[in-house]
mmCIF file of C-alpha atoms in Angstrom:
data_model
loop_
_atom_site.group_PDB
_atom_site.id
_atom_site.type_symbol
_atom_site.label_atom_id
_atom_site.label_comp_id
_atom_site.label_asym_id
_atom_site.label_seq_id
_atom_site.Cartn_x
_atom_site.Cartn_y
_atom_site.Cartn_z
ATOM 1 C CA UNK A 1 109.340 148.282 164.250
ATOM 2 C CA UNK A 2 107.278 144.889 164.674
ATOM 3 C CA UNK A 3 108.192 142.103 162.215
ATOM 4 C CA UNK A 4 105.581 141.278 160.167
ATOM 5 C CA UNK A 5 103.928 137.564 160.800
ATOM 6 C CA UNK A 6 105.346 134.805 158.849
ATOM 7 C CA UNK A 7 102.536 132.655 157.084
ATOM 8 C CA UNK A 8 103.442 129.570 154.808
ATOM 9 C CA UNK A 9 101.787 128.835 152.424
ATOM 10 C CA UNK A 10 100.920 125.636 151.410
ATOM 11 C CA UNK A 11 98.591 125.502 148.089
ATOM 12 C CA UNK A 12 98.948 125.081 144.239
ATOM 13 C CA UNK A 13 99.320 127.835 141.944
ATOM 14 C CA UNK A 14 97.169 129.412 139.578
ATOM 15 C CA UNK A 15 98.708 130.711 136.642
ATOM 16 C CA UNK A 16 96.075 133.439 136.110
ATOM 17 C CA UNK A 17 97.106 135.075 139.445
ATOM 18 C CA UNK A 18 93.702 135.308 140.665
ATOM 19 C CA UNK A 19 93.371 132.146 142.910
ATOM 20 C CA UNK A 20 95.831 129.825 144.892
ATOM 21 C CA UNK A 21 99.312 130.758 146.015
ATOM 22 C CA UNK A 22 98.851 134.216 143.680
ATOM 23 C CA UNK A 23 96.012 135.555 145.787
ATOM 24 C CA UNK A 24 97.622 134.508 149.017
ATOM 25 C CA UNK A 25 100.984 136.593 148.799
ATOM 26 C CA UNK A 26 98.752 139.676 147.937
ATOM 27 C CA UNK A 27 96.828 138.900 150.685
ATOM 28 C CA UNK A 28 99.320 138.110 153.339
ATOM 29 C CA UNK A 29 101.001 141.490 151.666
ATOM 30 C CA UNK A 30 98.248 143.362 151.958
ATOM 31 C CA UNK A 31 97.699 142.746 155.696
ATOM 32 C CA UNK A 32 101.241 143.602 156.974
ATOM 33 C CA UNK A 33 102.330 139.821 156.828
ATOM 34 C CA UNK A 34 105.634 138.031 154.973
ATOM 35 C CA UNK A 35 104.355 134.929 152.832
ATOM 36 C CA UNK A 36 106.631 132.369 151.992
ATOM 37 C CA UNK A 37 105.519 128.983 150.123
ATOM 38 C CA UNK A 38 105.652 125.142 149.164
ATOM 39 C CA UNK A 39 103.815 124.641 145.747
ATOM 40 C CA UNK A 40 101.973 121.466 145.291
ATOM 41 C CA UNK A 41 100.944 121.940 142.055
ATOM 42 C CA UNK A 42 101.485 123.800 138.626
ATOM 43 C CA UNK A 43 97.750 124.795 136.982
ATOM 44 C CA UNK A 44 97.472 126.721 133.580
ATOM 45 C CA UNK A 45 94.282 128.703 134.456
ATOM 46 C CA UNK A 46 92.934 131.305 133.539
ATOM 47 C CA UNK A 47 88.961 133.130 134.812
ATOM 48 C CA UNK A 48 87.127 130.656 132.535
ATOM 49 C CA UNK A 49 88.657 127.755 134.338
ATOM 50 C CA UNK A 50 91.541 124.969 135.098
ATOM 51 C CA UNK A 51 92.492 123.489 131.517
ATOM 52 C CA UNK A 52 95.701 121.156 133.540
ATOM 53 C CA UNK A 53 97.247 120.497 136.523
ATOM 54 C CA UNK A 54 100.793 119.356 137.175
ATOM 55 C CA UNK A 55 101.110 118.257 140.825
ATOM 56 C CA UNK A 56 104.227 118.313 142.228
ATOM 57 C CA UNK A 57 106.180 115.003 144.268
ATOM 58 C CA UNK A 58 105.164 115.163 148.226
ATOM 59 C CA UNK A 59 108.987 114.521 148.359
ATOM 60 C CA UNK A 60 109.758 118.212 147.126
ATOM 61 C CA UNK A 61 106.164 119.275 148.861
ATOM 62 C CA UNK A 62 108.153 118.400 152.077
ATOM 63 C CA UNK A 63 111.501 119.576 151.229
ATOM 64 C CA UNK A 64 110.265 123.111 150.509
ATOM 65 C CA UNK A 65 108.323 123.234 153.686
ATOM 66 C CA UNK A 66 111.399 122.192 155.734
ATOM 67 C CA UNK A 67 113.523 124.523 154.356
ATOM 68 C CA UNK A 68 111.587 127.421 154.751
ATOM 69 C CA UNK A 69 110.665 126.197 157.920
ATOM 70 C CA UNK A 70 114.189 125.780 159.190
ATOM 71 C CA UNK A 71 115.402 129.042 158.267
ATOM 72 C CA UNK A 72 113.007 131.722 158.343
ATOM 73 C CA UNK A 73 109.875 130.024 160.942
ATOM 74 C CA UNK A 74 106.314 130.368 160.488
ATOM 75 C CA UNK A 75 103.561 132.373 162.739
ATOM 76 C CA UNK A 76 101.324 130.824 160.826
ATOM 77 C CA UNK A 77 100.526 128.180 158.081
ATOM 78 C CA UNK A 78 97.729 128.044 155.743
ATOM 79 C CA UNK A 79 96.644 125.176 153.560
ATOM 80 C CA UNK A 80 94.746 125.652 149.914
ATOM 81 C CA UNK A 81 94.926 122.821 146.826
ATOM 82 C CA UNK A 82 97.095 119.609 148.469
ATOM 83 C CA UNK A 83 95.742 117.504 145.301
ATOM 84 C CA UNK A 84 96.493 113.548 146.826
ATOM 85 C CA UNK A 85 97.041 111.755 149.639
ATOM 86 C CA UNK A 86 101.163 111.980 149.589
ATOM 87 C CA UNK A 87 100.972 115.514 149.384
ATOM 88 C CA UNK A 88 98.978 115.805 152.425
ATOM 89 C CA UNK A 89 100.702 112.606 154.734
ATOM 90 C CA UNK A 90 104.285 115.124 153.834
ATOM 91 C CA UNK A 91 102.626 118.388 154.934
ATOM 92 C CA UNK A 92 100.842 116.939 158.277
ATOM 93 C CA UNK A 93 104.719 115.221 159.064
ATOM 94 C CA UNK A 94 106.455 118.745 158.563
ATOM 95 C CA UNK A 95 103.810 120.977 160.365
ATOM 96 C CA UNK A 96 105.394 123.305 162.696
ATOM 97 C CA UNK A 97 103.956 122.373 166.761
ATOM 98 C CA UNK A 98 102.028 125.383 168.449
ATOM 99 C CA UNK A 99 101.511 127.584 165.581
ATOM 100 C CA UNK A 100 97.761 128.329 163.946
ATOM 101 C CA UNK A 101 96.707 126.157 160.961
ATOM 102 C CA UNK A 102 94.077 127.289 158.549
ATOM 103 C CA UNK A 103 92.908 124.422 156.237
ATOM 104 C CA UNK A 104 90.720 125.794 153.074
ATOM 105 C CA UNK A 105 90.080 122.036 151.632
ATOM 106 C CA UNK A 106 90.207 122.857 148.159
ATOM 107 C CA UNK A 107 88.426 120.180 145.992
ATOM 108 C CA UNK A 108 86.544 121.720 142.919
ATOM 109 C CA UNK A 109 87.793 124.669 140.941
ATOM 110 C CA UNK A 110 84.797 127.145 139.827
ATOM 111 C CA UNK A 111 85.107 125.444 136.501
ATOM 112 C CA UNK A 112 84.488 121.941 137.532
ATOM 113 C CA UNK A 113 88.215 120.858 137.814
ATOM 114 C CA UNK A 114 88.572 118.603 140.291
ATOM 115 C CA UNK A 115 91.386 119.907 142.671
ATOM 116 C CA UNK A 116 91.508 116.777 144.940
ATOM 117 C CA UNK A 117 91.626 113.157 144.819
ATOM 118 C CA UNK A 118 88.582 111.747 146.046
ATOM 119 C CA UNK A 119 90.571 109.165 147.805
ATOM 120 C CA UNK A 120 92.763 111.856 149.653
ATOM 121 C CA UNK A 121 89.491 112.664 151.608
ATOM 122 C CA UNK A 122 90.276 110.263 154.016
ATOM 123 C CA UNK A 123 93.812 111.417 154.651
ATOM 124 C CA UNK A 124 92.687 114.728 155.053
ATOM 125 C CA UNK A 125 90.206 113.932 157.822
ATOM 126 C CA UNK A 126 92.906 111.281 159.673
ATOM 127 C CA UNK A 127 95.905 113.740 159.115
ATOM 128 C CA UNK A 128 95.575 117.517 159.047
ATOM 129 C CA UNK A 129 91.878 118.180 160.416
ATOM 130 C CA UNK A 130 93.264 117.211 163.841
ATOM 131 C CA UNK A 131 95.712 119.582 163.860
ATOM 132 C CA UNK A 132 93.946 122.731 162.168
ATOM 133 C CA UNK A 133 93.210 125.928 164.367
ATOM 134 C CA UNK A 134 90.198 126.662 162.051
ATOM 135 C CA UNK A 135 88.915 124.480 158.671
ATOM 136 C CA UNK A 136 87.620 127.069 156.104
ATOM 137 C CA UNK A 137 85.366 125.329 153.833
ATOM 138 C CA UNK A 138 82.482 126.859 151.454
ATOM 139 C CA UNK A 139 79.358 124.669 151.158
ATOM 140 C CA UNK A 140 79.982 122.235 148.554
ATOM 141 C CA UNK A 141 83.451 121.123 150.339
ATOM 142 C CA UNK A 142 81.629 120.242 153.260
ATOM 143 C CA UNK A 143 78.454 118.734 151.779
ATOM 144 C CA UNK A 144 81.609 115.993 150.579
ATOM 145 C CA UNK A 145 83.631 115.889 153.609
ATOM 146 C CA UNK A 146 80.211 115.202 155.416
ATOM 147 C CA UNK A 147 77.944 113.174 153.196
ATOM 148 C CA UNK A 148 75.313 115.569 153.635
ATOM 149 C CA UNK A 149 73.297 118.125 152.196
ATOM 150 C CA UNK A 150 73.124 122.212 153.617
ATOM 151 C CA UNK A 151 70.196 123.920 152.353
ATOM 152 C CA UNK A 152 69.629 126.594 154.682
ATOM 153 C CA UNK A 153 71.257 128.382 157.546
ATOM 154 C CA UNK A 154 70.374 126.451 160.174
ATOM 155 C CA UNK A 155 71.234 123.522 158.175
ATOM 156 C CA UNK A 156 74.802 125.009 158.347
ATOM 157 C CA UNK A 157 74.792 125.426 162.326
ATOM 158 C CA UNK A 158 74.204 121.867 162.144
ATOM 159 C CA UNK A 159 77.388 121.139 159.765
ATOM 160 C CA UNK A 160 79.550 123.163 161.476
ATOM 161 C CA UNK A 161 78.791 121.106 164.857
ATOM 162 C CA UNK A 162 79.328 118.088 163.195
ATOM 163 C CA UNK A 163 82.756 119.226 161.276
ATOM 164 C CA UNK A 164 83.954 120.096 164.816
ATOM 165 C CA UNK A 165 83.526 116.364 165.545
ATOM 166 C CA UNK A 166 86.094 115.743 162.765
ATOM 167 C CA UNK A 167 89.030 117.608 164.775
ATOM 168 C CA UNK A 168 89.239 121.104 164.058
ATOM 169 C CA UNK A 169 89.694 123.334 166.750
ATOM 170 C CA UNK A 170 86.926 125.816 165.047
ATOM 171 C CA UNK A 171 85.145 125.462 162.031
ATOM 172 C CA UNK A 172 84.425 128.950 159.394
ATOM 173 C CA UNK A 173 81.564 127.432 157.037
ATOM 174 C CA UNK A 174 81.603 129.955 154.243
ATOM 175 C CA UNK A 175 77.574 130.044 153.119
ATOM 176 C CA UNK A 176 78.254 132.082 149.465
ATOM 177 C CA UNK A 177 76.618 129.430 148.024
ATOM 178 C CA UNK A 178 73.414 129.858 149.306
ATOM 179 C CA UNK A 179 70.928 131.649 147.370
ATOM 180 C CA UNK A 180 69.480 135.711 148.832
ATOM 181 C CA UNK A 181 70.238 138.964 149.117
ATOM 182 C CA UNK A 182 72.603 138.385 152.378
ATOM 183 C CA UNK A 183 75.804 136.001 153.066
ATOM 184 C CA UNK A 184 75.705 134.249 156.165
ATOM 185 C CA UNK A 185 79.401 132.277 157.409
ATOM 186 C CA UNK A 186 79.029 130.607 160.445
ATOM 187 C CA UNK A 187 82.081 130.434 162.855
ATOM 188 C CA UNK A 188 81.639 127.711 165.637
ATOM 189 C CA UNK A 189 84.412 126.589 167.836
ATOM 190 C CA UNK A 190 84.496 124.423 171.378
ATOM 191 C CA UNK A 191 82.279 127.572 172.547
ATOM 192 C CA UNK A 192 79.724 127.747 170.497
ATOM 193 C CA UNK A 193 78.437 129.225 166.949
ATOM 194 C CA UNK A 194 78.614 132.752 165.542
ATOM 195 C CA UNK A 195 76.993 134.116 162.600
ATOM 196 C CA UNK A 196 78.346 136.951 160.410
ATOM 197 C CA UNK A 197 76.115 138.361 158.071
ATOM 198 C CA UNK A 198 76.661 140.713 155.462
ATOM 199 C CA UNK A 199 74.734 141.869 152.263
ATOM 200 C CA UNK A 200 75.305 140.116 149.122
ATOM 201 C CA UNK A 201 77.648 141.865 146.375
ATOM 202 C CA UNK A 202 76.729 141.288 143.249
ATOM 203 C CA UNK A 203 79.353 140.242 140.906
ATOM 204 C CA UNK A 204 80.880 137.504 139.119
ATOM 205 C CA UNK A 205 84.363 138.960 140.228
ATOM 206 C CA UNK A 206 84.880 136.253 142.705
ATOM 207 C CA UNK A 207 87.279 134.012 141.620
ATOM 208 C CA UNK A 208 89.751 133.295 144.466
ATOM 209 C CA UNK A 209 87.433 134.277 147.371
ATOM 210 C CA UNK A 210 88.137 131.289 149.334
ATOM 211 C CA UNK A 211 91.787 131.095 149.051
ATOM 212 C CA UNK A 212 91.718 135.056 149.722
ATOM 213 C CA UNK A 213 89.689 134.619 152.890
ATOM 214 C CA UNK A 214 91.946 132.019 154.366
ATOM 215 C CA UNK A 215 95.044 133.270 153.999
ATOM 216 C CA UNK A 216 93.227 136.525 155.748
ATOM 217 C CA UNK A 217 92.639 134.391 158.787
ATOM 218 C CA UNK A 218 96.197 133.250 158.790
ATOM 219 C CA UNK A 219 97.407 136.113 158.828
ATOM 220 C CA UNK A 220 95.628 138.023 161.197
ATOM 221 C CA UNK A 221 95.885 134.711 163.640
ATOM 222 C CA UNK A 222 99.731 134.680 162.904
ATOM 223 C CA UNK A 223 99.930 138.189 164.148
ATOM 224 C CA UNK A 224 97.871 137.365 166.967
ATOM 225 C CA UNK A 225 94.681 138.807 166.687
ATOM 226 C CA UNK A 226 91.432 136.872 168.526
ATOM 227 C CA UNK A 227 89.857 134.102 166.290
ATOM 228 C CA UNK A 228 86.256 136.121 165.908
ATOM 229 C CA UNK A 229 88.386 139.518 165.418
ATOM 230 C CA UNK A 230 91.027 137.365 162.844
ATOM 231 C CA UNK A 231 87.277 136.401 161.089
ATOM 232 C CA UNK A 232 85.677 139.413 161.270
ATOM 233 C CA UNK A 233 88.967 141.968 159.088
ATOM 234 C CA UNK A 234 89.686 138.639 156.838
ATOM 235 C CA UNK A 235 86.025 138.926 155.665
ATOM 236 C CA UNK A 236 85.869 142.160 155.746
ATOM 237 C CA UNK A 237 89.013 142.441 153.452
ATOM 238 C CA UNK A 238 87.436 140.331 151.222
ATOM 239 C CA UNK A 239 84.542 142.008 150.537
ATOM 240 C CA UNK A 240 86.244 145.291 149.583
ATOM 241 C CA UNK A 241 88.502 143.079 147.507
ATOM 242 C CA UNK A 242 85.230 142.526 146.330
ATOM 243 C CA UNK A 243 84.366 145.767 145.222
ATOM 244 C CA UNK A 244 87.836 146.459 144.097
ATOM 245 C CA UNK A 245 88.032 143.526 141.438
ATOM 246 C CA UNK A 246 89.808 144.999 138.322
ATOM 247 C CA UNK A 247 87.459 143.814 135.629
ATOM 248 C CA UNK A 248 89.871 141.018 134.230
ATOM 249 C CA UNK A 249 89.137 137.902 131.926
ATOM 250 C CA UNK A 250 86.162 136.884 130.657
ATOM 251 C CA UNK A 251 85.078 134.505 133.089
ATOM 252 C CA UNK A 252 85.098 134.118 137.306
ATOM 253 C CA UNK A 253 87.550 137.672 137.213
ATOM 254 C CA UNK A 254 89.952 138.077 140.281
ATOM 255 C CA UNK A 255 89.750 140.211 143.466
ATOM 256 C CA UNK A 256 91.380 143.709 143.632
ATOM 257 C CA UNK A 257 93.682 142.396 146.421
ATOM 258 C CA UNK A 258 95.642 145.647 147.330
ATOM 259 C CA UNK A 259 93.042 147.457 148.317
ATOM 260 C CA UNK A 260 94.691 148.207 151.222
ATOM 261 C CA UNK A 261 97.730 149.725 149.337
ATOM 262 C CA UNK A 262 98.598 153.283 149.314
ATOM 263 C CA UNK A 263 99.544 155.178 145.780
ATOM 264 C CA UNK A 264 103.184 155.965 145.263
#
């Protein structure tokens, strides 16, 4: 039997299990992987937003990482909510050499809550978008890591091209918040751009999408699997977990994550 692919985790929680490290052990789950984790931050959420956040000392960020690390290794290691600049210098000095990165760069809850510092910006440019395999963000995240505005699709080609220039080895801009009838991401890496395109579901069942999606791509890359072919099942899984959302809360509801599991 093949061992599963380790992925670490590396986000905040979210107390309403439908975002953060919640939705990235069902994912990694889900897929056939093993998740492990190092919290850096306590939320009490719920679907109609963040109400606090608690962030935990990049001292015990780091210590959680090494341990795991240590012990039981990583295939993997994906990034969500890092919150400051401490937490993300102690995360970029315990990454693991040679193995994948995925870097969602959390900033802004649905809500409004901000879920970064605007001064850790800077440290996540200088110290983790260097080493990331692929940087996962949805429009908004990189209209502020860029300065810029995205209005279309081509407008994306363009910011993906230029988020390459800040380090990543390949860039997934996630294009959800466009408005129409079909969801372009773009994927571009040191060989060019790739669109994926997929019809629009309708629903405000979404909450979690972008921590779902990354910790997809982690795991497929931490078993392995090509980067488009790692893109093209994480957003696939996605969009059934889509169509499988449960119906929960009365706000941004979460994703049906096990999809993918059989009925006992």
């Amino acid at each position: 039997m093949t061992a599963p692919p380790r992925i670490l985790i590396v986000a905040g929680s979210d107390s309403g299990g439908g975002a953060g490290l919640q939705a990235d052990l069902k994912t990694v789950l889900a897929l056939g992987g093993y998740g492990m984790t190092a919290v850096t931050a306590l939320t009490a959420q719920n679907t109609l937003g963040v109400h606090e956040v608690l962030p935990v000392p990049a001292s015990f960020v780091r210590r959680q990482m090494r341990v795991v690390l240590d012990d039981l290794g990583a295939d993997a290691v994906k990034t969500g909510m890092l919150k400051d600049a401490g937490i993300i210098a102690a995360v970029a000095e315990e990454l693991p050499d040679g193995v994948p990165l995925v870097v969602d760069p959390v900033m802004v809850a649905k809500g409004g809550a901000a879920l970064l510092d605007p001064d850790a910006i800077d440290a996540l440019k200088r110290l983790l978008l260097p080493r990331t395999t692929v940087l996962t963000p949805n429009l908004p995240e990189a209209e502020a890591l860029l300065g810029l505005t995205i209005g279309d699709l081509d407008g994306m080609k363009r910011a993906a091209g230029i988020l390459l220039g800040l380090g990543p080895a390949a860039v997934l801009l996630k294009g959800g918040h466009l408005p129409g009838d079909m969801v372009h991401d773009v994927l571009a890496d040191r060989s060019g751009i790739r669109i994926f395109s997929a019809p629009r579901i309708p629903s405000h069942h979404t909450h979690g999408t972008g921590c779902t999606l990354a910790s997809a791509l982690a795991t497929g890359l931490g078993a392995g699997r090509p980067l488009a072919e790692a893109v093209a099942r994480a957003r696939e899984y996605v969009r059934e977990a889509i169509r499988a959302a449960p119906g929960f809360g009365r706000g941004h509801g979460p994703l049906g994550h096990g999809h993918t599991v059989g009925k006992f």
